[in-house]
mmCIF file of C-alpha atoms and ligand atoms in Angstrom:
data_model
loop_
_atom_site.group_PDB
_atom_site.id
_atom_site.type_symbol
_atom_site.label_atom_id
_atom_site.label_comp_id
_atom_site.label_asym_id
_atom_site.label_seq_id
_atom_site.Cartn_x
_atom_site.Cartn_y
_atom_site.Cartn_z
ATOM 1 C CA UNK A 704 64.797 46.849 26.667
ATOM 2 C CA UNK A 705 63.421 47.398 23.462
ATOM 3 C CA UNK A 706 59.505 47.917 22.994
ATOM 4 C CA UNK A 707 59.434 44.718 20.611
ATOM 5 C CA UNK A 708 61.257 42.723 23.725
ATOM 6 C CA UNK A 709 58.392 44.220 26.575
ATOM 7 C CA UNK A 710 55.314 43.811 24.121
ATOM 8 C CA UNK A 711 56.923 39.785 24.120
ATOM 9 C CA UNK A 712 57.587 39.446 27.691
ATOM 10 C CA UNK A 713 53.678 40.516 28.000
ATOM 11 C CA UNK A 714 52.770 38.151 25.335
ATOM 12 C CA UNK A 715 54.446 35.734 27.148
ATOM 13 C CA UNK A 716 52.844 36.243 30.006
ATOM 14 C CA UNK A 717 49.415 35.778 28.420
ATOM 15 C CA UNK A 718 50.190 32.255 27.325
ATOM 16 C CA UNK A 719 51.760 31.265 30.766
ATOM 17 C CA UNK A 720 48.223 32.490 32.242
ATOM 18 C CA UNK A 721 46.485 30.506 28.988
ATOM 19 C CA UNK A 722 48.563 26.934 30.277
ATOM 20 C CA UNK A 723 47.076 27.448 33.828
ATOM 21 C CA UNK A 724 44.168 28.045 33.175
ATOM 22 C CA UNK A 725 44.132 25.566 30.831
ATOM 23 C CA UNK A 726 45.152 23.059 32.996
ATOM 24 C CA UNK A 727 43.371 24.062 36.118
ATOM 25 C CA UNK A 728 39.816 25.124 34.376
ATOM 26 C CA UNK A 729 37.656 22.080 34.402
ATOM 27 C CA UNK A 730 34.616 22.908 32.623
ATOM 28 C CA UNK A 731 33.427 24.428 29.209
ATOM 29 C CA UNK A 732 32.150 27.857 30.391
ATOM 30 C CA UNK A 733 35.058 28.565 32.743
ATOM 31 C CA UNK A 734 37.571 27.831 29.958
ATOM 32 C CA UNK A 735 35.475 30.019 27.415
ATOM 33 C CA UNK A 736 35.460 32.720 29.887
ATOM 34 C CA UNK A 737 39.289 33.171 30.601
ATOM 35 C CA UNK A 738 39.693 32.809 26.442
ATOM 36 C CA UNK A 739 37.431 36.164 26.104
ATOM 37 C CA UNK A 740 39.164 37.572 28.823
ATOM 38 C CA UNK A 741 42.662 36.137 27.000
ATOM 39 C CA UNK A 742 41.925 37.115 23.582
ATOM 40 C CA UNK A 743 38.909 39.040 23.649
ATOM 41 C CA UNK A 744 37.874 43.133 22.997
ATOM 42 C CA UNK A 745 40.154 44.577 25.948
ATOM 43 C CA UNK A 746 42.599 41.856 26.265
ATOM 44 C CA UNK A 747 46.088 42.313 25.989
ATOM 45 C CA UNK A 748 47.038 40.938 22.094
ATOM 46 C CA UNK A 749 43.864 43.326 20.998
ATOM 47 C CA UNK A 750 45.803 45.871 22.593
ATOM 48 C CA UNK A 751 49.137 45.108 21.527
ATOM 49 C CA UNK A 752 47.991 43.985 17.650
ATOM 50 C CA UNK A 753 46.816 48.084 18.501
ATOM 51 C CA UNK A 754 50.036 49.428 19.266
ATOM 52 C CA UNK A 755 51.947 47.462 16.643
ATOM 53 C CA UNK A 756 51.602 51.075 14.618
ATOM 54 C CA UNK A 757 53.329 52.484 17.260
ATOM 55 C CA UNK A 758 56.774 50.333 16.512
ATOM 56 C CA UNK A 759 59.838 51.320 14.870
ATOM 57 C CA UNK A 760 59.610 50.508 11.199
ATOM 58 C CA UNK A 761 61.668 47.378 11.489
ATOM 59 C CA UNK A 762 60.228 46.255 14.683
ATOM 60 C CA UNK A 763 56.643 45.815 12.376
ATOM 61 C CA UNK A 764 56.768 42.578 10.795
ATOM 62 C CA UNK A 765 58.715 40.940 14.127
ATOM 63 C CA UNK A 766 55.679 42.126 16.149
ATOM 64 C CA UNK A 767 52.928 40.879 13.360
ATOM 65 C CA UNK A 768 54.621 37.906 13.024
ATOM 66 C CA UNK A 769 55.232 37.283 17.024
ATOM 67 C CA UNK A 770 51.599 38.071 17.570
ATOM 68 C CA UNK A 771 50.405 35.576 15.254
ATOM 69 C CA UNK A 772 52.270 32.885 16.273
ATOM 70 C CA UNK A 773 50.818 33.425 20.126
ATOM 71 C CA UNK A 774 47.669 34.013 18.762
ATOM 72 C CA UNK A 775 47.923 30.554 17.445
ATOM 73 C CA UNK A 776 49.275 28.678 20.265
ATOM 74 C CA UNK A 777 46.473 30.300 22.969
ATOM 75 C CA UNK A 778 44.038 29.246 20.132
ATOM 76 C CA UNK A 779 45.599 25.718 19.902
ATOM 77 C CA UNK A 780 45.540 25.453 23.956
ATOM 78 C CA UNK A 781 41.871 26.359 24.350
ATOM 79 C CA UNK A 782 40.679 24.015 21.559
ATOM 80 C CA UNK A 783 42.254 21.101 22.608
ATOM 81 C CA UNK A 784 41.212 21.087 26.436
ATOM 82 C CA UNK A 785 38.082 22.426 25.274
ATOM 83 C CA UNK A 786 37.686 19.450 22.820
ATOM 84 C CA UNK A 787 38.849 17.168 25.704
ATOM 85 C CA UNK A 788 36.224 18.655 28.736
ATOM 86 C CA UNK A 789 33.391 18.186 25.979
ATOM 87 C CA UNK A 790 33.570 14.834 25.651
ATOM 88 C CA UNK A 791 34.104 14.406 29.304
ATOM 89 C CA UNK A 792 30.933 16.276 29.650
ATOM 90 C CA UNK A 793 29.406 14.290 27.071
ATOM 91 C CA UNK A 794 30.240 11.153 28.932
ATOM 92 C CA UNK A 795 28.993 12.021 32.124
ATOM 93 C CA UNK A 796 25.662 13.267 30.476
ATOM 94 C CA UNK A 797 24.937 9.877 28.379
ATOM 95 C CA UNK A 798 26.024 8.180 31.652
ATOM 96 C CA UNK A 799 23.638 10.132 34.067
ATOM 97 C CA UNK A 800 20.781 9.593 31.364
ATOM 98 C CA UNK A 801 20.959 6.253 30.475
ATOM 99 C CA UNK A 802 18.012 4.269 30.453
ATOM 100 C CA UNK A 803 18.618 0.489 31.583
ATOM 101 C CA UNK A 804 15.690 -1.433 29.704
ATOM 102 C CA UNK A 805 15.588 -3.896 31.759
ATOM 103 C CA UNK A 806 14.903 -2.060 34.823
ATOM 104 C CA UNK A 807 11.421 -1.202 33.410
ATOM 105 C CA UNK A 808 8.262 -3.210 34.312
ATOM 106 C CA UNK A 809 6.755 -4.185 30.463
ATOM 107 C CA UNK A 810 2.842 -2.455 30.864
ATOM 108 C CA UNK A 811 0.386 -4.691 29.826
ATOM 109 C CA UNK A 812 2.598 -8.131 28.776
ATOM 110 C CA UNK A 813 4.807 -8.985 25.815
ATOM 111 C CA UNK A 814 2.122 -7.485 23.706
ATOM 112 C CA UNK A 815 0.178 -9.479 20.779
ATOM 113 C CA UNK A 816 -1.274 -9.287 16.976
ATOM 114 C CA UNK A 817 -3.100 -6.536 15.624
ATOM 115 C CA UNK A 818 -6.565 -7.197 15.646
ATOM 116 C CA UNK A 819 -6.820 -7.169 12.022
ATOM 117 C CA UNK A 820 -4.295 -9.991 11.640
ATOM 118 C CA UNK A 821 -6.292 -11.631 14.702
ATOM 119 C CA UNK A 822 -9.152 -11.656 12.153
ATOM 120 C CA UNK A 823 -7.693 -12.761 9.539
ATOM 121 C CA UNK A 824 -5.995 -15.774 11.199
ATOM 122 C CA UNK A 825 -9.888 -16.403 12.416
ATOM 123 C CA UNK A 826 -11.588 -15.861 9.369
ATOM 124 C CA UNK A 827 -8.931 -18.323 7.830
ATOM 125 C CA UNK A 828 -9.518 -20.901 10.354
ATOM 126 C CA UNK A 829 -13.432 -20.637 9.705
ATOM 127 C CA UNK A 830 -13.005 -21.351 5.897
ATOM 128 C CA UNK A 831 -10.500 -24.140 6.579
ATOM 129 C CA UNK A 832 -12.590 -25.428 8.871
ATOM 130 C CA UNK A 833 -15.142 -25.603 5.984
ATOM 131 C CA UNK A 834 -13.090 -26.883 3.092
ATOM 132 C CA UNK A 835 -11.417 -24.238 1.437
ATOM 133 C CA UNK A 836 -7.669 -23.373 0.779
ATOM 134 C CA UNK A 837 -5.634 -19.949 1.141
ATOM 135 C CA UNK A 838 -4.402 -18.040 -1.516
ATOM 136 C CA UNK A 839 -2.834 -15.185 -2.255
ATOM 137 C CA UNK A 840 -1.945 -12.890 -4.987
ATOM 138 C CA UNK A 841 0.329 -9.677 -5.424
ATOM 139 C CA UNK A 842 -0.836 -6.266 -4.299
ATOM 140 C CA UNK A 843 0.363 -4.414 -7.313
ATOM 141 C CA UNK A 844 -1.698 -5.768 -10.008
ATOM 142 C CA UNK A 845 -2.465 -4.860 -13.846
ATOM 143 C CA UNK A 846 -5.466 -3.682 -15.484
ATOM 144 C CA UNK A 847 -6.259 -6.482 -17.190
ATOM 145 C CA UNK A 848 -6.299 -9.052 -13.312
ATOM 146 C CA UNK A 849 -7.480 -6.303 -11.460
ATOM 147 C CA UNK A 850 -10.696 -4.928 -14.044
ATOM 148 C CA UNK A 851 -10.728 -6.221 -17.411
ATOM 149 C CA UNK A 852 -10.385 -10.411 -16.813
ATOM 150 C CA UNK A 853 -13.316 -9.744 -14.178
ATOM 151 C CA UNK A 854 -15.840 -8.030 -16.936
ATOM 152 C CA UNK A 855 -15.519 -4.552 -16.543
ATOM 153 C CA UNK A 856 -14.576 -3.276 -20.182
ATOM 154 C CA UNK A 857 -12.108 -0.151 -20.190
ATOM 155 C CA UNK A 858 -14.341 2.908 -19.530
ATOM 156 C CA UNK A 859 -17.275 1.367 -17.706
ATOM 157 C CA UNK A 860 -18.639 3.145 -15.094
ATOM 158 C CA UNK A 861 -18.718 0.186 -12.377
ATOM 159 C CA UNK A 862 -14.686 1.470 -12.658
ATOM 160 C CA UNK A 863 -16.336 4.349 -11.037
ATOM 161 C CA UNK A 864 -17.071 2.349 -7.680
ATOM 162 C CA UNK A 865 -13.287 2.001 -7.181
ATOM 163 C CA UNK A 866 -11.827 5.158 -6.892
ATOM 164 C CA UNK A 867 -7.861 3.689 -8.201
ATOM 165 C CA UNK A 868 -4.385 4.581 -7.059
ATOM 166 C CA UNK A 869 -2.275 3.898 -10.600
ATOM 167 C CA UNK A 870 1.099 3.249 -10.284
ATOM 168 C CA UNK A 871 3.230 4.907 -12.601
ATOM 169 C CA UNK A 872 4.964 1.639 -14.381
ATOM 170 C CA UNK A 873 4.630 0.998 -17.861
ATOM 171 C CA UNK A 874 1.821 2.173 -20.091
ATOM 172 C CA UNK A 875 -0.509 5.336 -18.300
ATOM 173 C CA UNK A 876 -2.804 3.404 -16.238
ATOM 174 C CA UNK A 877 -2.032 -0.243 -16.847
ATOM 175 C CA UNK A 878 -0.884 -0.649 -13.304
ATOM 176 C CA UNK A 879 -2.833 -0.521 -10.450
ATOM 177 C CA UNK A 880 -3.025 -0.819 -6.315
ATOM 178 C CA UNK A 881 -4.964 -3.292 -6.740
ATOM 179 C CA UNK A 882 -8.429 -2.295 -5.418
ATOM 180 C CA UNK A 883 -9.969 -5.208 -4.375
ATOM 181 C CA UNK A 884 -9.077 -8.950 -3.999
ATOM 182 C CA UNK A 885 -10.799 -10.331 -6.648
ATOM 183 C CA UNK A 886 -8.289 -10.329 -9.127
ATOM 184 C CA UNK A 887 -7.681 -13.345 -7.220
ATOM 185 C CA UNK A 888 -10.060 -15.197 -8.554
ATOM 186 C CA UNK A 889 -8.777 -15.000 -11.649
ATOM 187 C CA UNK A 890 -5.236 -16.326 -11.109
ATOM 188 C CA UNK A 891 -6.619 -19.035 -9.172
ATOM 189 C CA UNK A 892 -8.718 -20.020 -12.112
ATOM 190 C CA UNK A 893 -5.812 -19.794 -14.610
ATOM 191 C CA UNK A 894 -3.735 -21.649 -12.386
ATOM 192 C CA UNK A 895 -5.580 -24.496 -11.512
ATOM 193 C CA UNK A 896 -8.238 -26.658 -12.675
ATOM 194 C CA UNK A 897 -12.009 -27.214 -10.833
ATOM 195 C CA UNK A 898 -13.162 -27.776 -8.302
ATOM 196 C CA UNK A 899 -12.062 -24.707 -6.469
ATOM 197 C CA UNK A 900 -12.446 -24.161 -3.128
ATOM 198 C CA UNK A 901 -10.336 -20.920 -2.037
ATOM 199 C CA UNK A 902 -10.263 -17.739 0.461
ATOM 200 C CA UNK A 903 -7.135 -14.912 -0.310
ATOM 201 C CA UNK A 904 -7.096 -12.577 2.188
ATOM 202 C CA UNK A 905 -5.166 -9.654 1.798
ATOM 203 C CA UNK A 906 -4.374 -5.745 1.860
ATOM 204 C CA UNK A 907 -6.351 -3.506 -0.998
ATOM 205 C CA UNK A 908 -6.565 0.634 -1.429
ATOM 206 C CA UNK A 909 -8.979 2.899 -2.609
ATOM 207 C CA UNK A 910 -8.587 6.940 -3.280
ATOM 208 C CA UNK A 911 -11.111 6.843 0.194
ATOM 209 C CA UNK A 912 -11.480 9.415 2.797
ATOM 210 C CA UNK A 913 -10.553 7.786 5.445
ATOM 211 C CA UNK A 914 -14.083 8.102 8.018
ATOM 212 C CA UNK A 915 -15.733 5.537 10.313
ATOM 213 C CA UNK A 916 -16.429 2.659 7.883
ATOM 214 C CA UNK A 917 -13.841 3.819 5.012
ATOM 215 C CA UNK A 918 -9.785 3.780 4.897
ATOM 216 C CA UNK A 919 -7.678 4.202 1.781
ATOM 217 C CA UNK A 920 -5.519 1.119 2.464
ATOM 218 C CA UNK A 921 -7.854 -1.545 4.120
ATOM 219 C CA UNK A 922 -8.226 -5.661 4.212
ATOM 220 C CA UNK A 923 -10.699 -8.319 2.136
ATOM 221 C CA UNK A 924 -11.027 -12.025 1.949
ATOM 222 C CA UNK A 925 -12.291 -13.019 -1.402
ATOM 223 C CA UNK A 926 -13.684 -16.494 -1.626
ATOM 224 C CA UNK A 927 -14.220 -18.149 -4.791
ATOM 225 C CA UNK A 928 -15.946 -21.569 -5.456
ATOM 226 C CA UNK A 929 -15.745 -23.716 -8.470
ATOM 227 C CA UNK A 930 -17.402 -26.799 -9.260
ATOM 228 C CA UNK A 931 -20.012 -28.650 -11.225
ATOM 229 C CA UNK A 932 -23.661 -28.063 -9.764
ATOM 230 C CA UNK A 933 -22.782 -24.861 -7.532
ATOM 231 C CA UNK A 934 -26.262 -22.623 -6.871
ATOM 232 C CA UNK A 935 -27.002 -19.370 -5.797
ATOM 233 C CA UNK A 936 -28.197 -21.592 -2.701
ATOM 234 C CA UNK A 937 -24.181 -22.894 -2.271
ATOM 235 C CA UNK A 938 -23.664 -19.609 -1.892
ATOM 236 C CA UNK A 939 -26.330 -18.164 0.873
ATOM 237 C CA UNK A 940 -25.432 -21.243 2.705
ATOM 238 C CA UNK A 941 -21.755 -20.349 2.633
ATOM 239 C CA UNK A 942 -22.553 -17.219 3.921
ATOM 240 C CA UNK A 943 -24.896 -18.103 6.924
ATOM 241 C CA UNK A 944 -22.278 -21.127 7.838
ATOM 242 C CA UNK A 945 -19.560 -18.337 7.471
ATOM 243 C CA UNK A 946 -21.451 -15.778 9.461
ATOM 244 C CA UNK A 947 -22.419 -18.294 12.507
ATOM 245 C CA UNK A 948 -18.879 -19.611 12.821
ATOM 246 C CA UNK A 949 -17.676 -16.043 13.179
ATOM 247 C CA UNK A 950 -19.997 -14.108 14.687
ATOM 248 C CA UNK A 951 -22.178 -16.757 16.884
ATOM 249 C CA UNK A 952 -25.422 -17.885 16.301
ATOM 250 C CA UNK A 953 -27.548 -14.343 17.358
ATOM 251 C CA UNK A 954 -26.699 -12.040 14.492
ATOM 252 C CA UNK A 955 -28.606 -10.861 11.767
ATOM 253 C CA UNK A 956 -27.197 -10.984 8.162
ATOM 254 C CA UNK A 957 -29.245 -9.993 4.655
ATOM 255 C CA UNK A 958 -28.060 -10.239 1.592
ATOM 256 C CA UNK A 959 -29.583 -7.523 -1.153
ATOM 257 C CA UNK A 960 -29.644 -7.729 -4.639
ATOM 258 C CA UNK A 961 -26.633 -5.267 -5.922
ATOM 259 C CA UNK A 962 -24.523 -4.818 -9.202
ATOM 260 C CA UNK A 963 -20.754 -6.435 -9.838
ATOM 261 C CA UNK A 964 -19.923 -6.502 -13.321
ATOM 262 C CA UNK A 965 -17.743 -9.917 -12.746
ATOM 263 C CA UNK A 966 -20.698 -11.430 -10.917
ATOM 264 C CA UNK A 967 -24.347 -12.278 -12.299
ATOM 265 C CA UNK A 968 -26.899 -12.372 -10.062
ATOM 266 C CA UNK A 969 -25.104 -10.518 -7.431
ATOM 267 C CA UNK A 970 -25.478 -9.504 -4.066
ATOM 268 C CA UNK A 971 -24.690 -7.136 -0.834
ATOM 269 C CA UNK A 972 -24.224 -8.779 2.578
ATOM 270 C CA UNK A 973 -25.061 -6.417 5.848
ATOM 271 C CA UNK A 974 -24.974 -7.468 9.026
ATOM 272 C CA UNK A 975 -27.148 -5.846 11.846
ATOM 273 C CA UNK A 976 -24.848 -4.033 14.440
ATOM 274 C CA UNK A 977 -25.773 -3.790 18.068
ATOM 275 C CA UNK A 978 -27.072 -0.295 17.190
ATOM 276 C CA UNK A 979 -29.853 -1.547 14.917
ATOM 277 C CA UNK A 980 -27.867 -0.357 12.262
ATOM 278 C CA UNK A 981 -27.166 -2.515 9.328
ATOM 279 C CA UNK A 982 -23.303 -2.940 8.259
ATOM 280 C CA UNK A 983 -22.553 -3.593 4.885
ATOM 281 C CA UNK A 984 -19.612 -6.015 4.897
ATOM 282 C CA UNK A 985 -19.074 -7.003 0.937
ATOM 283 C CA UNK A 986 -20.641 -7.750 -2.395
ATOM 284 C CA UNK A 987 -20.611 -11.728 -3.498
ATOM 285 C CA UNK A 988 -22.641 -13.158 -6.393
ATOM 286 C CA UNK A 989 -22.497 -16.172 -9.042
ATOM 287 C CA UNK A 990 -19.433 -15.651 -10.902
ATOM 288 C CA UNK A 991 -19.879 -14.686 -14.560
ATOM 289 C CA UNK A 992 -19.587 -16.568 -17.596
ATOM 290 C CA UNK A 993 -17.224 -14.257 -19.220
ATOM 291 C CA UNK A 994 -14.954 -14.460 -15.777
ATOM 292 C CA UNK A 995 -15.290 -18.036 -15.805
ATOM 293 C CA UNK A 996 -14.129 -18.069 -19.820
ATOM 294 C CA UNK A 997 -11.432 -15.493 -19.299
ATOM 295 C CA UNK A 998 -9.944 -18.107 -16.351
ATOM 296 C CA UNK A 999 -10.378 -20.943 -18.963
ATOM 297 C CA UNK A 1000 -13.022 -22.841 -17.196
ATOM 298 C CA UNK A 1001 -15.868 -23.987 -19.470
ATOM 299 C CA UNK A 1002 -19.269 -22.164 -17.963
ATOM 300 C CA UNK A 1003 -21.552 -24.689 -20.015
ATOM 301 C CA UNK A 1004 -19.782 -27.654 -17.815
ATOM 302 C CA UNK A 1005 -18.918 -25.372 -14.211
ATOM 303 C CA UNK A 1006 -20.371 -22.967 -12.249
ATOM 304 C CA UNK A 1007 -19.336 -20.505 -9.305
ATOM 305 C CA UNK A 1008 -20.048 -18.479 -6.752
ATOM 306 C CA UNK A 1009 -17.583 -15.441 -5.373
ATOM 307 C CA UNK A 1010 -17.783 -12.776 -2.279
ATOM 308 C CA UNK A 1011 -15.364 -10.037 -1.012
ATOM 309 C CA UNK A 1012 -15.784 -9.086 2.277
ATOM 310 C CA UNK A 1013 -14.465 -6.401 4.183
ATOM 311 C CA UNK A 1014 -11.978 -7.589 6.935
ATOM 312 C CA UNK A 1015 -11.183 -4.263 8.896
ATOM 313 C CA UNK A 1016 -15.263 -3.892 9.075
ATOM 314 C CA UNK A 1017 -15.839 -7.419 10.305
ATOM 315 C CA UNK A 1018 -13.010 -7.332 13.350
ATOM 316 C CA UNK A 1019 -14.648 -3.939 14.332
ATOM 317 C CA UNK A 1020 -18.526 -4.946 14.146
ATOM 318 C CA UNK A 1021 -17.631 -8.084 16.186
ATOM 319 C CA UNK A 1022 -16.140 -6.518 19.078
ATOM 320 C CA UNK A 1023 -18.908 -3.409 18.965
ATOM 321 C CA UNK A 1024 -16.443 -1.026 18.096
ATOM 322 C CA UNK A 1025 -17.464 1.670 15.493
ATOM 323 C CA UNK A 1026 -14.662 3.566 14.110
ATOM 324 C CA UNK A 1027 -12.359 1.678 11.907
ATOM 325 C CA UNK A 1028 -9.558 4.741 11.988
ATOM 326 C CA UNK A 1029 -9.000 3.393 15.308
ATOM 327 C CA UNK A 1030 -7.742 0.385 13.989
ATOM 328 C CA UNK A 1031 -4.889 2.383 12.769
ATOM 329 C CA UNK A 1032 -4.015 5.136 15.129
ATOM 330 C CA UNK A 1033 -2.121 3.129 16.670
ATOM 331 C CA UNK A 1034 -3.065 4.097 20.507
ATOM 332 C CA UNK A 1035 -2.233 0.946 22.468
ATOM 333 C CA UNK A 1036 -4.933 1.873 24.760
ATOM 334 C CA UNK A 1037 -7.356 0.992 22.532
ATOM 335 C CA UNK A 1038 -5.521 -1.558 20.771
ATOM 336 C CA UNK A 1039 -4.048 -3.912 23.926
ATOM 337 C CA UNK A 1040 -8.098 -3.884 24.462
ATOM 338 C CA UNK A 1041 -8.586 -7.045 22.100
HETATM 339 C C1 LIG B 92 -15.794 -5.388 -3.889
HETATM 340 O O1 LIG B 92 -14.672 -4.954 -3.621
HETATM 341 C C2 LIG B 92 -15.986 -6.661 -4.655
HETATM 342 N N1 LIG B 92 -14.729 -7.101 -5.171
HETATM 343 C C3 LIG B 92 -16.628 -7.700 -3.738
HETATM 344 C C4 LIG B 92 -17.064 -8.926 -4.452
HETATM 345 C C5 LIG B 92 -16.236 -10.032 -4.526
HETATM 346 C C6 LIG B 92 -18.322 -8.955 -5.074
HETATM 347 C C7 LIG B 92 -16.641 -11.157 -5.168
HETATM 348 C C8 LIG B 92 -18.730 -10.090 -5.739
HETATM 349 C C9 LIG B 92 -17.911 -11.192 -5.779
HETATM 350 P P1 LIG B 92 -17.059 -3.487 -2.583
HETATM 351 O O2 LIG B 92 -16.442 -2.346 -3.293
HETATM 352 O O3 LIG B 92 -18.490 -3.357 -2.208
HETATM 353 O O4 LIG B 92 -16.955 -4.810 -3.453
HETATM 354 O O5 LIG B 92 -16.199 -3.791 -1.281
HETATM 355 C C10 LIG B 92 -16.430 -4.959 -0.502
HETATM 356 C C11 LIG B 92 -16.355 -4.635 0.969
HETATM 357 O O6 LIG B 92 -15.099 -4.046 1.283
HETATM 358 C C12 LIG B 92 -17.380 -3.593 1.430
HETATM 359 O O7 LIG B 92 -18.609 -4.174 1.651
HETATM 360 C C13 LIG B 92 -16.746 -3.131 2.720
HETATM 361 O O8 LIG B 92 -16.974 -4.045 3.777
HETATM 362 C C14 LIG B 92 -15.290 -3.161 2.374
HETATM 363 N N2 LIG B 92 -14.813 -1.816 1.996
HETATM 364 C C15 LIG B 92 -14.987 -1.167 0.829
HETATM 365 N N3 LIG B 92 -14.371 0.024 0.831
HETATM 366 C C16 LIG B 92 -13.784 0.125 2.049
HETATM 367 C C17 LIG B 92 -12.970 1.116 2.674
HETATM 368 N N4 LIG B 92 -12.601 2.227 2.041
HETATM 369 N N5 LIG B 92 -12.542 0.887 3.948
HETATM 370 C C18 LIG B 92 -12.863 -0.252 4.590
HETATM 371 N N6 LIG B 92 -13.612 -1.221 4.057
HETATM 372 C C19 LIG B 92 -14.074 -1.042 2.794
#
């Protein structure tokens, strides 16, 4: 027998051991195991590749050849079944950790609004229940809705009081998250004629730190009133109505003489907190002749009166919570509270 025909009869022993192992092995590690011992450092076709030198010359490329060709079919044996126990294994593991739904008790109910849109459905159903209408306008606004219509001229410092997020579309700073709700106002006024009677809720953002009383995206309700005869009185009666519908009958509200450019007089309204502390909860004031002229109503003929409040503040003060991040953690412990 020539030493090409016994270095094939030992080949061919290696793939007869590959097939029953193949077949018999029935996991991963037990199949990678008998391929290192199979094909690995010591095995026999690291050997024999070895003692190809050794061959006659014409035996050489026979042998190379021969080996490769084994080499391939072990190879081809071992990925296959391994292929084939994976996704048995596979199987068995998504089967042993599946999670049936259904078997699980739901903590704490079918679950329910966020407080904030909880307040806001109240705080609509308060002004309804006093005469006004809902609207609503778009959060990305332009310059000229968001500051310029409502009297502040470009580089006035009341611009200041808003630290702006500008979006980048069009012209450097023409667009704008809008920063409060009042813009609002003015595409109420330009869309309809007095009286007005309206409340828009919505979502606003500020370059804030977020802290206890301040978050960089947070939630108004801008009123705005329209009509022939309307007072500063109008308003402060709005306001205590408003404030006894919402909060009951035993808290304390002020309102303080403050500074909007789009209102004139204006004013701050605080409430007092359980702490003693006094909460300020938005700015409202009689709106201003140039407003009221930029919306095309006629100031000599109508008058108005406007306020912003702060939603996220209001649904915190009223349930004697004090920390409006935890509004937006998100930790149902504190939020399956309300
Ligand atoms: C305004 O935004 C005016 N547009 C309000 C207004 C409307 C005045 C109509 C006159 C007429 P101010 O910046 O003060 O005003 O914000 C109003 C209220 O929003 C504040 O009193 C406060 O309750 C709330 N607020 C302001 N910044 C934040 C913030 N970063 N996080 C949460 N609430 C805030």
């Amino acid at each position: 027998m020539s030493a090409l025909d016994t270095l094939r009869e030992r080949l061919d022993e290696v793939v007869a051991a590959a097939q029953t192992g193949v077949a018999e092995l029935g996991d991963v590690a037990g199949l990678d195991q008998l391929r290192n011992e199979l094909t690995g450092k010591d095995s026999v076709l690291v050997t024999a590749r070895r003692e190809i030198g050794s061959l006659a010359d014409g035996d050489k490329p026979a042998a190379g050849k021969l080996l490769g060709e084994i080499r391939a079919t072990i190879d081809g044996l071992f990925d296959a079944r391994r292929d084939e126990l994976r996704s048995v294994e596979l199987a068995g593991k998504l089967e042993a950790e599946r999670l049936d739904l259904t078997e699980v008790e739901p903590r704490g109910g079918v679950g329910h609004h966020h407080l904030v849109t909880q307040t806001i459905d109240e705080l609509i159903d308060v002004f309804v229940g006093m005469g006004f209408t809902v609207a609503e306008g778009p959060q990305i606004e332009t310059d000229w809705y968001n500051f310029e219509s409502l009297n502040f001229p470009p580089g006035h410092t009341a611009r200041d009081m808003q630290d702006t997020l500008y979006v980048e579309i069009g012209e450097a700073e023409s667009t704008v998250l809008r920063t409060h709700t009042s813009p609002v106002q003015m595409r109420v006024m330009e869309a309809s004629e007095p009286p007005i009677y309206i409340v828009a809720p919505g979502r606003v953002f500020r370059r804030d730190t977020a802290d206890a009383t301040h978050m960089p995206v947070f939630h108004q309700i801008e009123g705005l009133v329209v009509d022939r005869g309307i007072t500063f009185g109008d308003l402060a009666g709005t306001i205590e109505e408003f404030t006894k519908a919402y909060f009951g009958g035993d808290v304390t509200s002020r309102l303080r003489p403050s500074y909007f450019p789009f209102t004139e007089p204006s004013a701050e309204f605080d409430i007092r907190r359980a702490d003693g502390e006094w909460l300020e909860l938005g700015g409202c004031g009689m709106v201003h002749p140039n407003v009221l002229r930029n919306g095309g109503i006629d100031p000599e003929v109508y008058s108005g009166f406007a306020f912003g409040f702060g939603i996220d503040r209001m649904a915190i003060s009223r349930h004697g919570a004090d920390d409006l991040r935890d509004l937006f953690t998100n930790d149902v412990r504190f939020l399956t509270q309300f």
